[in-house]
Each structure stands twice: as C-alpha cells, then as structure tokens.
Amino acid sequence: MDGVDVPKVTAWFESNIPGVVPPLDFTLIAGGRSNLTFRVSDAAGNAYVLRRPPLGHVLATAHDMSREHRVISALGPTPVPVPPALGFCDDPEVNEQPFYVMGFVDGLIVRDAAIAEAMSIEQRRRAGESLVEVLAAIHAVHPEDVGLGDLGRHEGYIARQLKRWYSQFQQSKMRDVPVVDEMHDFLSARIPEQQGVAIVHGDYRLDNCLLGETGEVAAVLDWELCTLGDPLADIGLLLVYWNDPSDEFAALATGPTTLDGFPRRADLRARYAELAGRDTSELDFYIAFGYWKLACILDGVYTRYAKGAMGQDGAAWEAFGDSVVRLAEQAKHVASSLA
C-alpha cells in the first residue's frame, strides 16, 4: 500500500502496541498534500489510526510527526479530548518516514451541510457549545504543567504569523493583490497586547473535531500547526469558519453552521469570553487576521493551479484567485471597526 510498508509496520506494531493481533488491514482515511491518515484494523477487531507525512515529502519540519504525537501525549491526561497516543516511530528502516499511532475514536466529522442535515437540532446546538468549551479547555492548560513549555516562543505570536504568511504570499504570488498588502500593513500596526501564553491549535474548526452521539466533541484532531502563543487567534479563526444564516460572505461555501440548531457566531463569542475569562473586546482584530491568513494560504493554492501543478482547468484556478481577493476584502471589512 502506498505510504505503508505493511510487513515492516506490522512487525513494529507487534513490538510496540500492546494487545495488537496481526494480520493488520490498512485503509486510507485522508490523503493528498496533507498528512496521510490510515485506519488500522487487526484480527481481534481492534482499531487504530496511523499518521505519516504525505508521499514524496522531504521537509520534515512542515509535517512533524513527533510534534503531533508529543502534543496529544501531553494533553491526554488533561480535560482536552484527544485520541490516545500509543506510539511513535522515527526509524526510516520501518516506513521511510516517521509515523505515529493513536487509538481510533469513533465519531462524526461534519465537513458540509449534507452531513449536518442528518444531525438533530439538539446535536447541532450541543456541537457548537462543546466546540467552544473544548477550545477554552485547551487554552486553560498551562504548557509548562504538561511538558510543553518549550513547544514554541511565548510572545509575539501575531507578529510572527504576519511575517510568516506575508512572506509566503510574496514568494508565491503571480499577480499583485493590493488589498492583501494593505491589510498586512494595517494589521501589523494594530497588534493587540497578547493576553498571556497558551497552547494554540492553529486550525481549530468544526471539521477538525470528531463529534460523539450527543454532538459533543469526542476528540480534537489535526494538531500539526499547534504551537504556543496568543489564544485569541484560535477563537478568531473559528469564527471565520463559522457562518450565520444572514452572512453575505462565507469563507467555506459548504459551511454547515447556517442550519437551525447551531449557535450563532455572537453566541460562540460570548460563551468563549465567559469560559476563558479573557478580554475579547479586540476579537475583531483576530477575525480580520484569520481572513487575511486564509487569503495568503489560498493564493499559494491559486498559484499551483495556475501553473498547472494540480491538473485543473482555467476556470478552477480563476475561482481560487477571486477567493483570495474576497477573503482579503472581508478582512478589511471586519477590521473597519478597529480604525
């Protein structure tokens, strides 16, 4: 199987995962340019998940398996729901690339409105509530208490993020997008004072969580962007992805949260402020930053499409180019309250 040397990985499981019963069956759950995720089933009916970098990957720092494994291992004993961390392998003789194994958590991933429509009103309500409760729980963990005090720099998070994503935008852009440049300068000049340091997930949203039967978050997934920094960046990005029925603009066209039952954006905002005990009066800055960051990321996708690297027609990459401008303009719209 592409991405898994079945005999060698099976032998590693036998030596490192207690209770596993070969033979093992590997099924790809998620792939592409991101980390590859496999469901692993053994002869006794046990289920596991294996995560490894994408095929052909050479830059270990961009898809750091040890980092993901370290984070979920550290958070396992805390109130934050994460899959059980079971083992990590960095021996290239086993599978060429590092990988880690975690316990399989059964649950629902709500990627679009079609999936959300199968949920009850109460399940949708609970999903929104739980999402904020878990985010507050993540930010309540003191990094030093769980051995993550050296996971990243403690201060200057937003300034570093602005530099990182703007540099990527400048290196990949094929045409000028003045509003992206304008918003970089605007945001750089108005960075709020960071309220302490917290574990920042980096991509916290509904479809990066597994939901249980009642709609509560059963496990938070995809910790590859996790670092230390400003916790308000997480709630800001969550609100970027969270759409209200009255919205004229949606960062995700397939966003399910406009359906009845899901809390409104203002409800999530107020609930986070209550649970986290942080001043959210400047939260619009972080929402604007979230839109701007997505514009920079999407511009890189646009460039790959335009150069034919992803084998798509012209209409597809032109749509991505239009989305870059719309996201940056939405960042400007949200930031207008900060002027």
Coordinates of C-alpha atoms in Angstrom, one line a residue:
M1 CA 0.0 0.0 0.0
D2 CA 1.3 3.5 -0.9
G3 CA 2.5 5.1 2.3
V4 CA 2.7 1.9 4.4
D5 CA 5.3 -0.9 4.2
V6 CA 2.8 -3.4 5.6
P7 CA 5.2 -6.2 6.7
K8 CA 7.6 -3.8 8.5
V9 CA 4.9 -1.7 10.0
T10 CA 3.1 -4.8 11.2
A11 CA 6.2 -6.0 12.9
W12 CA 6.6 -2.6 14.5
F13 CA 3.0 -2.8 15.8
E14 CA 3.7 -6.3 17.3
S15 CA 6.7 -4.9 19.2
N16 CA 5.3 -1.6 20.3
I17 CA 1.5 -1.7 20.6
P18 CA 0.2 -4.0 23.4
G19 CA -2.6 -6.3 22.5
V20 CA -2.4 -6.0 18.7
V21 CA -3.3 -9.2 16.8
P22 CA -2.0 -9.5 13.2
P23 CA -2.7 -9.5 10.4
L24 CA -3.4 -5.8 10.0
D25 CA -5.6 -4.1 7.5
F26 CA -4.7 -0.5 6.4
T27 CA -7.3 1.8 4.9
L28 CA -6.6 5.4 3.8
I29 CA -8.9 7.8 5.6
A30 CA -7.4 11.1 4.4
G31 CA -4.6 11.9 1.9
G32 CA -3.4 14.4 -0.6
R33 CA -0.9 17.2 0.2
S34 CA -1.5 17.0 3.9
N35 CA -0.5 14.2 6.3
L36 CA -1.7 10.7 5.3
T37 CA -4.1 9.1 7.8
F38 CA -4.8 5.4 7.8
R39 CA -7.3 3.4 9.8
V40 CA -5.6 0.2 11.0
S41 CA -7.7 -2.9 12.0
D42 CA -6.3 -6.0 13.5
A43 CA -7.6 -9.6 13.6
A44 CA -9.2 -9.1 17.0
G45 CA -11.3 -6.2 15.9
N46 CA -9.1 -3.5 17.5
A47 CA -8.9 -0.2 15.6
Y48 CA -6.0 2.3 15.5
V49 CA -5.0 5.3 13.4
L50 CA -1.6 5.8 11.8
R51 CA -0.4 9.2 10.7
R52 CA 2.5 9.9 8.4
P53 CA 3.8 12.7 6.1
P54 CA 2.5 12.9 2.5
L55 CA 4.2 10.9 -0.2
G56 CA 7.3 12.4 -1.6
H57 CA 7.7 14.7 1.4
V58 CA 11.2 15.8 2.2
L59 CA 10.9 18.8 4.6
A60 CA 10.4 17.1 8.0
T61 CA 9.7 20.4 9.8
A62 CA 6.5 21.0 7.7
H63 CA 4.9 17.7 8.7
D64 CA 6.4 16.9 12.1
M65 CA 5.0 13.6 13.3
S66 CA 6.9 13.8 16.6
R67 CA 5.3 17.2 17.3
E68 CA 1.8 15.9 16.8
H69 CA 2.5 12.8 18.9
R70 CA 4.1 14.9 21.6
V71 CA 1.1 17.3 21.8
I72 CA -1.6 14.6 22.1
S73 CA 0.5 12.6 24.5
A74 CA 0.8 15.7 26.7
L75 CA -2.9 16.6 26.5
G76 CA -4.1 13.0 27.1
P77 CA -4.3 13.4 31.0
T78 CA -6.0 16.8 30.7
P79 CA -9.7 17.6 30.2
V80 CA -9.0 18.2 26.5
P81 CA -10.4 15.3 24.4
V82 CA -7.7 13.9 22.2
P83 CA -7.2 10.4 20.8
P84 CA -5.0 8.1 22.9
A85 CA -1.3 8.4 21.9
L86 CA 0.0 4.8 21.5
G87 CA 3.4 5.0 19.9
F88 CA 5.9 6.9 17.7
C89 CA 8.4 5.6 15.2
D90 CA 11.2 7.7 13.7
D91 CA 13.2 4.7 12.3
P92 CA 13.5 5.2 8.5
E93 CA 14.1 1.4 8.2
V94 CA 10.5 0.8 9.2
N95 CA 8.5 3.0 6.9
E96 CA 10.9 5.5 5.3
Q97 CA 9.1 8.4 7.0
P98 CA 8.3 9.0 10.7
F99 CA 4.8 8.0 11.8
Y100 CA 2.7 7.8 15.0
V101 CA -0.1 5.6 16.1
M102 CA -3.1 6.7 18.2
G103 CA -6.3 4.9 19.3
F104 CA -9.3 5.1 17.0
V105 CA -12.1 7.3 18.2
D106 CA -15.5 6.7 16.7
G107 CA -17.4 9.8 15.8
L108 CA -18.8 12.1 13.2
I109 CA -16.8 14.7 11.2
V110 CA -19.1 17.5 9.9
R111 CA -17.5 18.6 6.7
D112 CA -20.5 20.1 4.9
A113 CA -24.2 20.9 5.2
A114 CA -25.3 17.5 3.9
I115 CA -23.7 15.7 6.9
A116 CA -25.1 18.3 9.3
E117 CA -28.6 17.8 8.0
A118 CA -28.6 14.3 9.4
M119 CA -28.0 15.7 12.9
S120 CA -30.8 16.6 15.2
I121 CA -31.4 20.2 16.3
E122 CA -30.1 19.3 19.7
Q123 CA -27.0 17.7 18.4
R124 CA -26.2 20.8 16.3
R125 CA -26.7 23.0 19.4
R126 CA -24.5 20.8 21.5
A127 CA -21.8 20.7 18.9
G128 CA -21.4 24.4 18.9
E129 CA -21.5 24.7 22.6
S130 CA -18.9 21.9 23.1
L131 CA -16.6 23.3 20.4
V132 CA -16.2 26.5 22.5
E133 CA -16.0 24.6 25.8
V134 CA -13.2 22.4 24.5
L135 CA -11.3 25.4 23.0
A136 CA -11.5 27.1 26.4
A137 CA -10.2 23.9 27.9
I138 CA -7.2 23.8 25.5
H139 CA -6.3 27.4 26.4
A140 CA -6.7 26.7 30.1
V141 CA -3.9 24.1 30.1
H142 CA -0.6 25.6 31.3
P143 CA 2.1 24.5 28.8
E144 CA 4.7 24.0 31.5
D145 CA 2.4 21.8 33.5
V146 CA 2.2 19.2 30.7
G147 CA 5.8 19.4 29.5
L148 CA 5.0 21.7 26.5
G149 CA 6.7 24.9 27.8
D150 CA 9.3 24.7 25.0
L151 CA 6.9 23.9 22.2
G152 CA 7.3 27.5 20.8
R153 CA 8.1 31.0 21.6
H154 CA 5.8 32.5 24.2
E155 CA 5.4 36.1 23.0
G156 CA 5.0 37.9 19.7
Y157 CA 2.7 35.3 18.2
I158 CA 0.7 37.5 15.8
A159 CA 3.8 39.4 14.6
R160 CA 5.5 36.2 13.7
Q161 CA 2.4 34.9 12.0
L162 CA 2.0 38.1 9.9
K163 CA 5.6 37.8 8.9
R164 CA 5.4 34.1 8.0
W165 CA 2.2 34.2 5.9
Y166 CA 3.1 37.5 4.2
S167 CA 6.5 36.1 3.2
Q168 CA 4.8 33.0 1.8
F169 CA 2.3 35.2 -0.1
Q170 CA 5.1 37.4 -1.6
Q171 CA 7.1 34.3 -2.7
S172 CA 4.2 32.6 -4.4
K173 CA 2.1 35.4 -5.8
M174 CA 1.7 35.6 -9.6
R175 CA 0.0 39.0 -9.6
D176 CA -0.5 42.0 -7.4
V177 CA -3.3 41.8 -4.8
P178 CA -3.1 45.3 -3.2
V179 CA -5.7 44.6 -0.5
V180 CA -3.5 41.8 0.9
D181 CA -0.6 44.2 1.1
E182 CA -2.8 46.9 2.6
M183 CA -4.2 44.6 5.3
H184 CA -0.7 43.3 6.2
D185 CA 0.4 46.8 7.0
F186 CA -2.9 47.6 8.8
L187 CA -2.8 44.6 11.0
S188 CA 0.9 44.9 11.7
A189 CA 0.4 48.4 13.1
R190 CA -2.5 47.3 15.3
I191 CA -1.5 44.1 17.0
P192 CA -3.2 43.9 20.4
E193 CA -1.3 43.1 23.5
Q194 CA -1.1 39.3 23.9
Q195 CA -3.1 38.1 26.9
G196 CA -0.7 35.5 28.3
V197 CA 0.5 32.4 26.5
A198 CA -1.5 29.3 25.7
I199 CA -1.4 26.2 23.6
V200 CA -2.7 27.4 20.2
H201 CA -4.2 24.7 18.0
G202 CA -3.7 26.7 14.8
D203 CA -6.6 25.3 12.7
Y204 CA -9.4 24.9 15.2
R205 CA -12.7 24.4 13.4
L206 CA -15.8 22.1 13.3
D207 CA -14.4 19.7 10.8
N208 CA -11.2 19.2 12.7
C209 CA -13.1 17.6 15.6
L210 CA -14.9 14.3 16.0
L211 CA -18.4 14.5 17.4
G212 CA -19.9 12.0 19.7
E213 CA -23.5 10.8 19.8
T214 CA -25.0 13.8 21.5
G215 CA -22.9 16.3 19.4
E216 CA -20.2 16.9 22.0
V217 CA -16.6 16.9 20.9
A218 CA -15.2 13.4 21.3
A219 CA -11.7 14.3 20.0
V220 CA -9.8 17.2 18.6
L221 CA -7.7 16.2 15.6
D222 CA -5.0 17.7 13.3
W223 CA -2.5 19.3 15.7
E224 CA 0.2 19.8 13.1
L225 CA 0.1 23.6 13.3
C226 CA 0.0 23.6 17.1
T227 CA 2.4 25.9 18.9
L228 CA 2.4 28.4 21.9
G229 CA 1.1 31.9 21.5
D230 CA -2.0 34.1 21.6
P231 CA -5.1 32.1 22.3
L232 CA -7.4 34.6 20.7
A233 CA -6.1 33.6 17.3
D234 CA -7.9 30.3 17.7
I235 CA -11.3 31.7 18.6
G236 CA -10.8 34.3 15.8
L237 CA -10.2 31.6 13.2
L238 CA -13.1 29.5 14.5
L239 CA -15.4 32.5 13.9
V240 CA -14.0 33.0 10.4
Y241 CA -15.1 29.4 9.5
W242 CA -18.4 29.7 11.4
N243 CA -21.2 31.1 9.2
D244 CA -24.5 32.7 10.3
P245 CA -27.6 32.4 8.1
S246 CA -27.5 36.2 7.5
D247 CA -23.9 36.2 6.3
E248 CA -23.3 37.7 2.8
F249 CA -19.8 36.2 2.8
A250 CA -18.7 32.7 3.7
A251 CA -15.1 31.5 4.0
L252 CA -16.3 28.0 3.3
A253 CA -19.0 27.6 0.7
T254 CA -20.0 24.2 2.2
G255 CA -20.3 25.6 5.7
P256 CA -22.9 23.7 7.6
T257 CA -23.4 26.0 10.6
T258 CA -26.2 28.1 9.0
L259 CA -28.6 25.2 9.7
D260 CA -31.1 25.5 12.5
G261 CA -29.7 24.5 15.9
F262 CA -26.2 25.6 15.5
P263 CA -25.4 28.6 17.8
R264 CA -24.8 31.9 16.2
R265 CA -21.4 33.5 15.9
A266 CA -22.2 36.0 18.6
D267 CA -23.2 33.2 21.0
L268 CA -19.9 31.4 20.5
R269 CA -18.0 34.7 21.0
A270 CA -19.8 35.5 24.3
R271 CA -19.5 31.9 25.6
Y272 CA -15.8 31.8 24.9
A273 CA -15.3 35.1 26.8
E274 CA -17.2 33.7 29.7
L275 CA -15.4 30.4 29.9
A276 CA -11.9 31.6 29.1
G277 CA -12.1 34.7 31.2
R278 CA -10.2 36.8 28.6
D279 CA -11.0 40.2 27.3
T280 CA -12.5 39.8 23.8
S281 CA -13.1 43.4 23.1
E282 CA -10.5 43.3 20.3
L283 CA -11.6 40.0 18.9
D284 CA -12.4 41.6 15.5
F285 CA -8.7 42.0 15.0
Y286 CA -8.2 38.3 15.3
I287 CA -11.1 37.6 13.0
A288 CA -9.7 40.0 10.4
F289 CA -6.3 38.3 10.8
G290 CA -7.9 34.9 10.2
Y291 CA -9.5 36.1 6.9
W292 CA -6.2 37.6 5.8
K293 CA -4.2 34.5 6.6
L294 CA -6.6 32.3 4.6
A295 CA -6.2 34.7 1.7
C296 CA -2.4 34.2 1.8
I297 CA -2.8 30.4 2.0
L298 CA -5.3 30.3 -0.8
D299 CA -3.1 32.4 -3.0
G300 CA -0.5 29.7 -2.8
V301 CA -3.1 27.2 -4.0
Y302 CA -4.1 29.6 -6.8
T303 CA -0.5 29.7 -8.0
R304 CA -0.2 25.9 -8.1
Y305 CA -3.4 25.7 -10.1
A306 CA -2.4 28.5 -12.4
K307 CA 0.9 26.8 -13.1
G308 CA -0.9 23.5 -13.9
A309 CA 0.7 21.7 -11.0
M310 CA -2.7 20.3 -9.9
G311 CA -4.0 19.4 -13.4
Q312 CA -7.1 21.6 -13.3
D313 CA -8.7 23.8 -16.0
G314 CA -8.6 27.6 -16.1
A315 CA -12.0 28.1 -14.5
A316 CA -10.9 26.3 -11.3
W317 CA -7.8 28.4 -10.7
E318 CA -9.5 31.7 -11.6
A319 CA -12.1 30.9 -8.9
F320 CA -9.3 30.5 -6.4
G321 CA -7.8 33.8 -7.5
D322 CA -11.2 35.5 -6.9
S323 CA -11.5 33.9 -3.5
V324 CA -8.1 35.4 -2.4
V325 CA -9.4 38.9 -3.1
R326 CA -12.7 38.3 -1.5
L327 CA -11.1 36.9 1.7
A328 CA -8.7 39.9 1.9
E329 CA -11.6 42.3 1.4
Q330 CA -13.6 40.6 4.1
A331 CA -10.6 41.0 6.4
K332 CA -10.7 44.8 5.6
H333 CA -14.5 44.9 6.2
V334 CA -14.1 43.3 9.7
A335 CA -11.1 45.4 10.5
S336 CA -13.0 48.6 9.7
S337 CA -14.3 48.6 13.3
L338 CA -10.7 48.8 14.5
A339 CA -9.8 52.0 12.6

